[in-house]
């Protein structure tokens, strides 16, 4: 195991620190709360000569992703960061980056989408981009945000994958929340990420290539098939790299993490920082003899449906907590609920637990342990009576 | 900047062609002519970014490509930034010793839609940051790829499918945006206007642009016979008329110094150029004829201003 230093860092600084150690060839980024600290901190690293990176302070997020695409096609290792409206502004180019198979790594500090304008956390921004062809990984805390950033480079650049990665953390809650973070030595990170050698490069002057050609009904379909095939290989690669990173750091990573799930009768499924709060609730209720467990997906795209079904199929009732609404979906549910329901339909052999969705935390609304506890009690009632009072509920909402 | 201004046609003809035949540009399209003039003017290795539009569509239909140089298409509005990203990658990779410095040049082609309208912010940003890119606008004065819609480069009175000439409205009702001036206002080292009818002038400008220590912009008049409605064989004639009528003056702004590159011996009336194109046909009806005078007045006004700027009025 490599030597590590303990630092007090918020999630944004932790990502900036990882970026300093990775030292990408090109970073093109634009500030937006609550991601700004990443760009600012990284700019300072550039100004202080701590990184040999070409930093492009672009005039918009669309330009940030546009420049990243050019730089990545030129064979550079490329990173950026954004949130909310910035991510939304990139929409067109997100698809282009993924479809050109460019291994760009982007840190997203989750923030609610307008309107009303709001700078606080929910997941509507990255959920809006969930079908863009990017790999999406959620972090619970600054430590995971740091660790995921480093692993994201390896995942994106893996020869079987070559796809961009979005590495998420919760705005303010994680992004601005200072915590204890174990930081690897620079050398260890550099060795772990290695040198990037692009398969094809625009700068291969002697063997010129055309990037971004257009294709009609005679070829387009096959491109898309290859793209989705590459995504299907991601879970395996994420696991391998998570294990290798564990050997280096002592922190092992998988597709998801489970807590008290083995004998659970009811389970909470939730992404990111709220998993920390939910864990506290599970611990407390377990002491009271209540059989509740927790599952926190880490990899969200591609959705590891088979693995989640395997891990959850024994429980009677699942309470999914969604920090965004997939507007217009069944009962106004959230995307995590949709994905989990579809997974059970697909892999559950016609059987599966009751699944109820709880929308929470929109626009940064606090979620309290008591609210989660109340939710668990409701799940237990459903388990007992078999009656589902509603399919989609709300936590912490004034009605 | 000093660049080789001697252009030997025989020598040029013996150089390998960087833009392959067999592309799908229309017969008589100026874009292919211009791209060949541009690429053959440059001796250094080039990487080309192209905005969505006719040129991109006609040259990169998978699995074929007309580009014998590295080429990238990203989207409609962001070709300048894409090239800026490539340039940044080049700088970083050279600095880190990962690739050799071969004095690579970064070229962008965008239509007037990509340049005057949807991509203006991206170009402006890239110019302000000083990326060493040469941005070439292939100005055919409308969105031709999508079927001849107006752009802010379309002149007053021109019929397009979104500024159609009708019973009461005489085609486009606004004049064109002074994009070359707007680019010059960025105080970048080199800005110019050119026309393929004056190919020697055009090629020297390209050489100056690639030699510039910073961003460069060339607005090239790019005749589109489909959109402008004239015979496919008259592309160069119509282009030359635009220069001879001073509708499309040839000038350059080198490190802030304005210079007129061509002064017609006799300034022809703009009507001669309008007459050569079907897109202005409706202006010759009595009820719309006053627009021809208005166009002439605009051209005169811009020409006088240009003469003054270029110190041609003492
Ligand atoms: C964001 C976006 N909006 C609209 C389009 C549709 N579109 C493609 S090319 C084009 C017009 C291109 O016009 P111009 O830049 O003048 O180039 P030309 O085809 O005339 O050479 C339009 C509107 C697009 N591809 N992307």
Coordinates of C-alpha atoms in Angstrom, one line a residue, chain A residues 62-382:
Chain A
X62 CA -20.4 24.8 -24.2
X63 CA -17.0 26.1 -25.2
X64 CA -15.4 24.1 -22.4
X65 CA -16.7 20.8 -23.7
X66 CA -16.0 21.9 -27.3
X67 CA -12.3 22.6 -26.5
X68 CA -12.1 19.3 -24.5
X69 CA -13.3 17.5 -27.6
X70 CA -10.7 19.1 -29.8
X71 CA -7.9 18.5 -27.3
X72 CA -9.0 14.9 -26.6
X73 CA -9.2 14.1 -30.3
X74 CA -5.6 15.5 -30.5
X75 CA -4.5 12.8 -28.1
X76 CA -4.3 14.8 -24.9
X77 CA -5.5 13.7 -21.5
X78 CA -8.3 16.1 -20.8
X79 CA -10.3 17.1 -17.8
X80 CA -13.0 19.6 -17.0
X81 CA -15.6 20.4 -14.3
X82 CA -19.1 21.9 -14.2
X83 CA -22.6 21.8 -12.6
X84 CA -26.2 22.5 -13.3
X85 CA -26.8 25.1 -16.0
X86 CA -23.2 24.6 -17.2
X87 CA -23.9 20.9 -17.8
X88 CA -27.2 21.7 -19.4
X89 CA -25.4 24.2 -21.7
X90 CA -23.0 21.5 -22.8
X91 CA -25.8 19.1 -23.7
X92 CA -25.1 19.0 -27.5
X93 CA -21.4 18.4 -27.0
X94 CA -21.9 15.8 -24.3
X95 CA -23.3 13.5 -26.9
X96 CA -20.5 14.4 -29.3
X97 CA -17.8 13.6 -26.8
X98 CA -19.2 10.2 -26.0
X99 CA -20.0 9.4 -29.6
X100 CA -16.5 10.3 -30.7
X101 CA -15.3 7.9 -28.0
X102 CA -13.2 10.5 -26.2
X103 CA -12.0 9.6 -22.7
X104 CA -12.6 13.0 -21.1
X105 CA -13.1 13.1 -17.4
X106 CA -15.5 15.7 -16.0
X107 CA -16.2 16.5 -12.4
X108 CA -19.8 17.4 -11.7
X109 CA -20.7 19.1 -8.5
X110 CA -24.4 18.4 -8.5
X111 CA -26.8 21.4 -8.4
X112 CA -30.4 21.9 -9.2
X113 CA -31.4 23.1 -12.6
X114 CA -33.3 26.4 -13.1
X115 CA -36.1 27.6 -12.8
X116 CA -36.4 28.9 -10.2
X117 CA -32.7 29.5 -10.1
X118 CA -31.1 27.6 -7.3
X119 CA -27.5 26.9 -6.5
X120 CA -28.0 24.0 -4.1
X121 CA -27.8 20.3 -4.5
X122 CA -30.0 18.0 -6.3
X123 CA -29.3 15.5 -9.1
X124 CA -31.4 17.0 -11.9
X125 CA -28.3 18.2 -13.7
X126 CA -26.4 14.9 -14.2
X127 CA -29.7 12.9 -14.4
X128 CA -30.6 15.1 -17.4
X129 CA -27.4 13.8 -19.0
X130 CA -27.9 10.2 -18.1
X131 CA -28.6 9.0 -21.6
X132 CA -25.8 11.0 -23.2
X133 CA -23.4 8.0 -23.4
X134 CA -21.2 9.1 -20.5
X135 CA -20.2 6.8 -17.6
X136 CA -21.6 8.3 -14.4
X137 CA -20.1 7.7 -11.0
X138 CA -21.5 9.2 -7.7
X139 CA -19.4 9.9 -4.6
X140 CA -20.7 10.1 -1.1
X141 CA -18.1 12.3 0.4
X142 CA -14.8 14.2 -0.4
X143 CA -12.8 11.0 0.0
X144 CA -14.8 9.2 -2.6
X145 CA -14.8 12.3 -4.8
X146 CA -11.0 12.3 -4.7
X147 CA -10.7 8.5 -5.2
X148 CA -13.3 8.4 -8.0
X149 CA -11.5 11.2 -9.9
X150 CA -8.3 9.2 -10.1
X151 CA -10.1 6.0 -11.0
X152 CA -12.2 7.8 -13.6
X153 CA -9.0 8.5 -15.7
X154 CA -8.3 4.8 -15.9
X155 CA -11.9 3.8 -16.6
X156 CA -12.3 6.4 -19.4
X157 CA -9.0 5.5 -21.1
X158 CA -9.3 1.7 -20.8
X159 CA -8.8 0.3 -24.3
X160 CA -12.1 -1.6 -24.1
X161 CA -14.0 1.5 -23.1
X162 CA -12.8 4.8 -24.5
X163 CA -15.7 6.8 -23.2
X164 CA -16.0 10.0 -21.1
X165 CA -16.7 9.8 -17.4
X166 CA -18.7 12.1 -15.2
X167 CA -17.6 12.0 -11.6
X168 CA -20.3 13.4 -9.3
X169 CA -20.4 14.8 -5.8
X170 CA -23.2 16.6 -4.0
X171 CA -23.0 20.4 -4.3
X172 CA -22.3 22.2 -1.0
X173 CA -23.0 19.2 1.1
X174 CA -19.9 17.4 -0.2
X175 CA -18.4 20.1 -2.4
X176 CA -18.1 22.6 0.4
X177 CA -18.1 20.2 3.3
X178 CA -14.6 19.9 4.8
X179 CA -13.8 16.4 5.8
X180 CA -10.8 14.2 6.5
X181 CA -9.4 13.0 3.2
X182 CA -6.5 10.6 2.8
X183 CA -4.4 11.8 -0.1
X184 CA -2.0 9.5 -2.0
X185 CA 1.5 10.6 -2.8
X186 CA 1.8 12.4 -6.1
X187 CA 4.1 9.6 -7.4
X188 CA 1.6 6.9 -6.6
X189 CA -1.2 8.7 -8.4
X190 CA 1.0 9.3 -11.4
X191 CA 1.9 5.7 -11.5
X192 CA -1.6 4.6 -11.1
X193 CA -3.0 6.7 -14.0
X194 CA 0.1 6.1 -16.1
X195 CA 0.8 7.8 -19.5
X196 CA -2.1 8.2 -21.9
X197 CA -1.4 7.1 -25.4
X198 CA -4.3 7.8 -27.7
X199 CA -5.2 5.1 -30.2
X200 CA -5.9 7.7 -32.9
X201 CA -4.8 11.4 -32.8
X202 CA -5.5 14.4 -34.9
X203 CA -1.9 15.3 -34.4
X204 CA -0.7 12.3 -36.3
X205 CA 0.3 14.5 -39.1
X206 CA 1.8 11.8 -41.3
X207 CA -1.3 9.5 -41.1
X208 CA -4.1 12.0 -41.3
X209 CA -7.5 10.9 -40.0
X210 CA -11.0 12.3 -40.2
X211 CA -12.8 12.8 -36.9
X212 CA -16.5 13.6 -36.7
X213 CA -17.5 12.4 -40.2
X214 CA -21.2 12.3 -40.8
X215 CA -23.1 9.0 -41.4
X216 CA -26.6 8.3 -42.6
X217 CA -28.9 5.3 -42.2
X218 CA -26.3 3.1 -43.8
X219 CA -23.7 3.4 -41.0
X220 CA -25.1 5.5 -38.1
X221 CA -26.8 2.6 -36.5
X222 CA -23.6 0.5 -36.3
X223 CA -21.8 3.4 -34.6
X224 CA -24.5 3.4 -31.9
X225 CA -24.4 -0.3 -31.5
X226 CA -20.6 -0.2 -30.9
X227 CA -21.1 2.6 -28.4
X228 CA -23.6 0.7 -26.4
X229 CA -21.4 -2.4 -26.6
X230 CA -18.5 -0.4 -25.1
X231 CA -20.7 0.8 -22.2
X232 CA -21.7 -2.8 -21.5
X233 CA -18.1 -3.5 -20.7
X234 CA -17.8 -0.8 -18.1
X235 CA -19.0 -2.6 -15.0
X236 CA -16.3 -5.2 -15.3
X237 CA -13.6 -2.5 -15.8
X238 CA -14.9 -0.4 -12.9
X239 CA -14.6 -3.4 -10.7
X240 CA -11.1 -4.3 -11.8
X241 CA -9.9 -0.7 -11.4
X242 CA -11.7 -0.4 -8.0
X243 CA -9.9 -3.4 -6.8
X244 CA -6.5 -2.2 -8.0
X245 CA -7.1 1.1 -6.4
X246 CA -8.0 -0.6 -3.2
X247 CA -4.7 -2.4 -3.2
X248 CA -3.0 0.9 -3.6
X249 CA -5.0 2.9 -1.1
X250 CA -6.7 0.5 1.2
X251 CA -10.0 1.8 -0.1
X252 CA -11.7 -0.7 -2.3
X253 CA -14.4 0.3 -4.8
X254 CA -17.2 -1.7 -6.5
X255 CA -20.3 -0.9 -8.5
X256 CA -22.2 -0.2 -5.3
X257 CA -21.8 -0.6 -1.6
X258 CA -24.2 -2.3 0.8
X259 CA -24.7 -1.9 4.5
X260 CA -26.5 -4.4 6.7
X261 CA -28.2 -5.7 3.6
X262 CA -27.7 -9.5 3.8
X263 CA -30.6 -10.2 6.1
X264 CA -32.6 -7.0 5.6
X265 CA -36.4 -7.1 5.1
X266 CA -36.6 -3.6 3.9
X267 CA -33.9 -1.6 2.1
X268 CA -33.0 2.0 1.3
X269 CA -31.5 2.7 -2.1
X270 CA -29.9 6.2 -2.4
X271 CA -27.1 7.9 -4.2
X272 CA -24.3 10.2 -2.9
X273 CA -24.1 12.1 0.3
X274 CA -27.5 11.0 1.6
X275 CA -26.2 7.5 1.9
X276 CA -24.2 8.8 4.9
X277 CA -27.3 10.0 6.6
X278 CA -29.2 6.8 5.8
X279 CA -26.4 4.7 7.2
X280 CA -26.8 6.5 10.5
X281 CA -30.5 5.7 10.5
X282 CA -29.9 2.1 9.6
X283 CA -27.4 1.7 12.4
X284 CA -29.8 3.2 14.9
X285 CA -32.8 1.0 13.7
X286 CA -30.6 -2.1 13.7
X287 CA -29.9 -1.5 17.4
X288 CA -33.7 -1.5 17.8
X289 CA -33.8 -4.9 16.1
X290 CA -35.3 -3.6 12.8
X291 CA -34.1 -5.5 9.8
X292 CA -33.3 -2.6 7.5
X293 CA -30.4 -2.3 5.0
X294 CA -28.8 0.2 2.7
X295 CA -27.6 0.1 -0.9
X296 CA -25.7 3.0 -2.4
X297 CA -25.1 2.7 -6.1
X298 CA -21.7 4.1 -7.1
X299 CA -21.9 3.4 -10.9
X300 CA -25.1 4.9 -12.2
X301 CA -24.4 4.8 -16.0
X302 CA -24.2 2.2 -17.2
X303 CA -26.8 1.1 -14.7
X304 CA -25.6 -2.2 -13.0
X305 CA -29.2 -3.5 -12.9
X306 CA -28.3 -7.2 -12.8
X307 CA -26.0 -6.8 -9.8
X308 CA -28.4 -4.6 -8.0
X309 CA -31.2 -7.1 -8.4
X310 CA -28.9 -9.8 -7.1
X311 CA -28.1 -7.8 -4.1
X312 CA -31.7 -6.7 -3.4
X313 CA -33.9 -9.6 -4.5
X314 CA -34.3 -11.0 -1.0
X315 CA -35.8 -7.9 0.6
X316 CA -39.6 -7.4 0.9
X317 CA -39.8 -3.7 0.2
X318 CA -37.3 -1.2 -1.2
X319 CA -37.5 2.6 -0.6
X320 CA -35.7 4.4 -3.4
X321 CA -34.7 7.9 -2.6
X322 CA -34.5 10.1 -5.7
X323 CA -33.0 13.6 -5.6
X324 CA -34.6 14.6 -8.9
X325 CA -37.8 14.0 -10.8
X326 CA -37.9 12.3 -14.2
X327 CA -40.7 14.7 -15.2
X328 CA -43.5 12.9 -16.9
X329 CA -42.4 9.4 -16.0
X330 CA -44.8 7.0 -14.2
X331 CA -46.4 8.8 -11.2
X332 CA -43.7 11.5 -11.5
X333 CA -41.0 9.3 -10.1
X334 CA -37.3 9.8 -10.1
X335 CA -34.8 8.2 -12.5
X336 CA -33.2 5.8 -9.9
X337 CA -36.7 4.3 -9.2
X338 CA -37.3 3.9 -12.9
X339 CA -34.0 2.1 -13.4
X340 CA -34.4 -0.1 -10.5
X341 CA -38.0 -1.1 -11.5
X342 CA -36.8 -1.9 -15.0
X343 CA -34.0 -3.9 -13.6
X344 CA -36.3 -6.1 -11.5
X345 CA -38.6 -6.6 -14.5
X346 CA -35.7 -7.6 -16.6
X347 CA -33.6 -9.7 -14.2
X348 CA -36.1 -10.6 -11.4
X349 CA -37.6 -13.7 -13.0
X350 CA -41.0 -12.3 -12.6
X351 CA -40.5 -11.8 -8.9
X352 CA -39.3 -8.8 -6.9
X353 CA -39.9 -6.6 -3.9
X354 CA -42.3 -3.8 -3.7
X355 CA -40.5 -0.6 -4.7
X356 CA -41.6 2.8 -3.5
X357 CA -40.0 6.0 -4.6
X358 CA -39.3 9.0 -2.3
X359 CA -38.5 12.3 -3.9
X360 CA -36.4 14.4 -1.5
X361 CA -33.8 17.2 -1.2
X362 CA -34.7 19.1 -4.4
X363 CA -32.9 22.4 -4.6
X364 CA -30.8 21.6 -1.6
X365 CA -33.7 20.9 0.9
X366 CA -32.2 19.3 3.9
X367 CA -33.0 15.7 4.6
X368 CA -33.1 14.7 8.2
X369 CA -32.5 11.3 9.9
X370 CA -36.0 11.4 11.3
X371 CA -37.4 11.7 7.9
X372 CA -35.5 8.7 6.7
X373 CA -36.6 6.9 9.8
X374 CA -40.2 7.7 9.1
X375 CA -39.7 6.4 5.6
X376 CA -38.3 3.1 6.9
X377 CA -41.3 2.7 9.2
X378 CA -43.5 3.1 6.3
X379 CA -41.6 0.5 4.4
X380 CA -42.0 -1.9 7.3
X381 CA -45.8 -1.3 7.3
X382 CA -45.9 -2.1 3.6

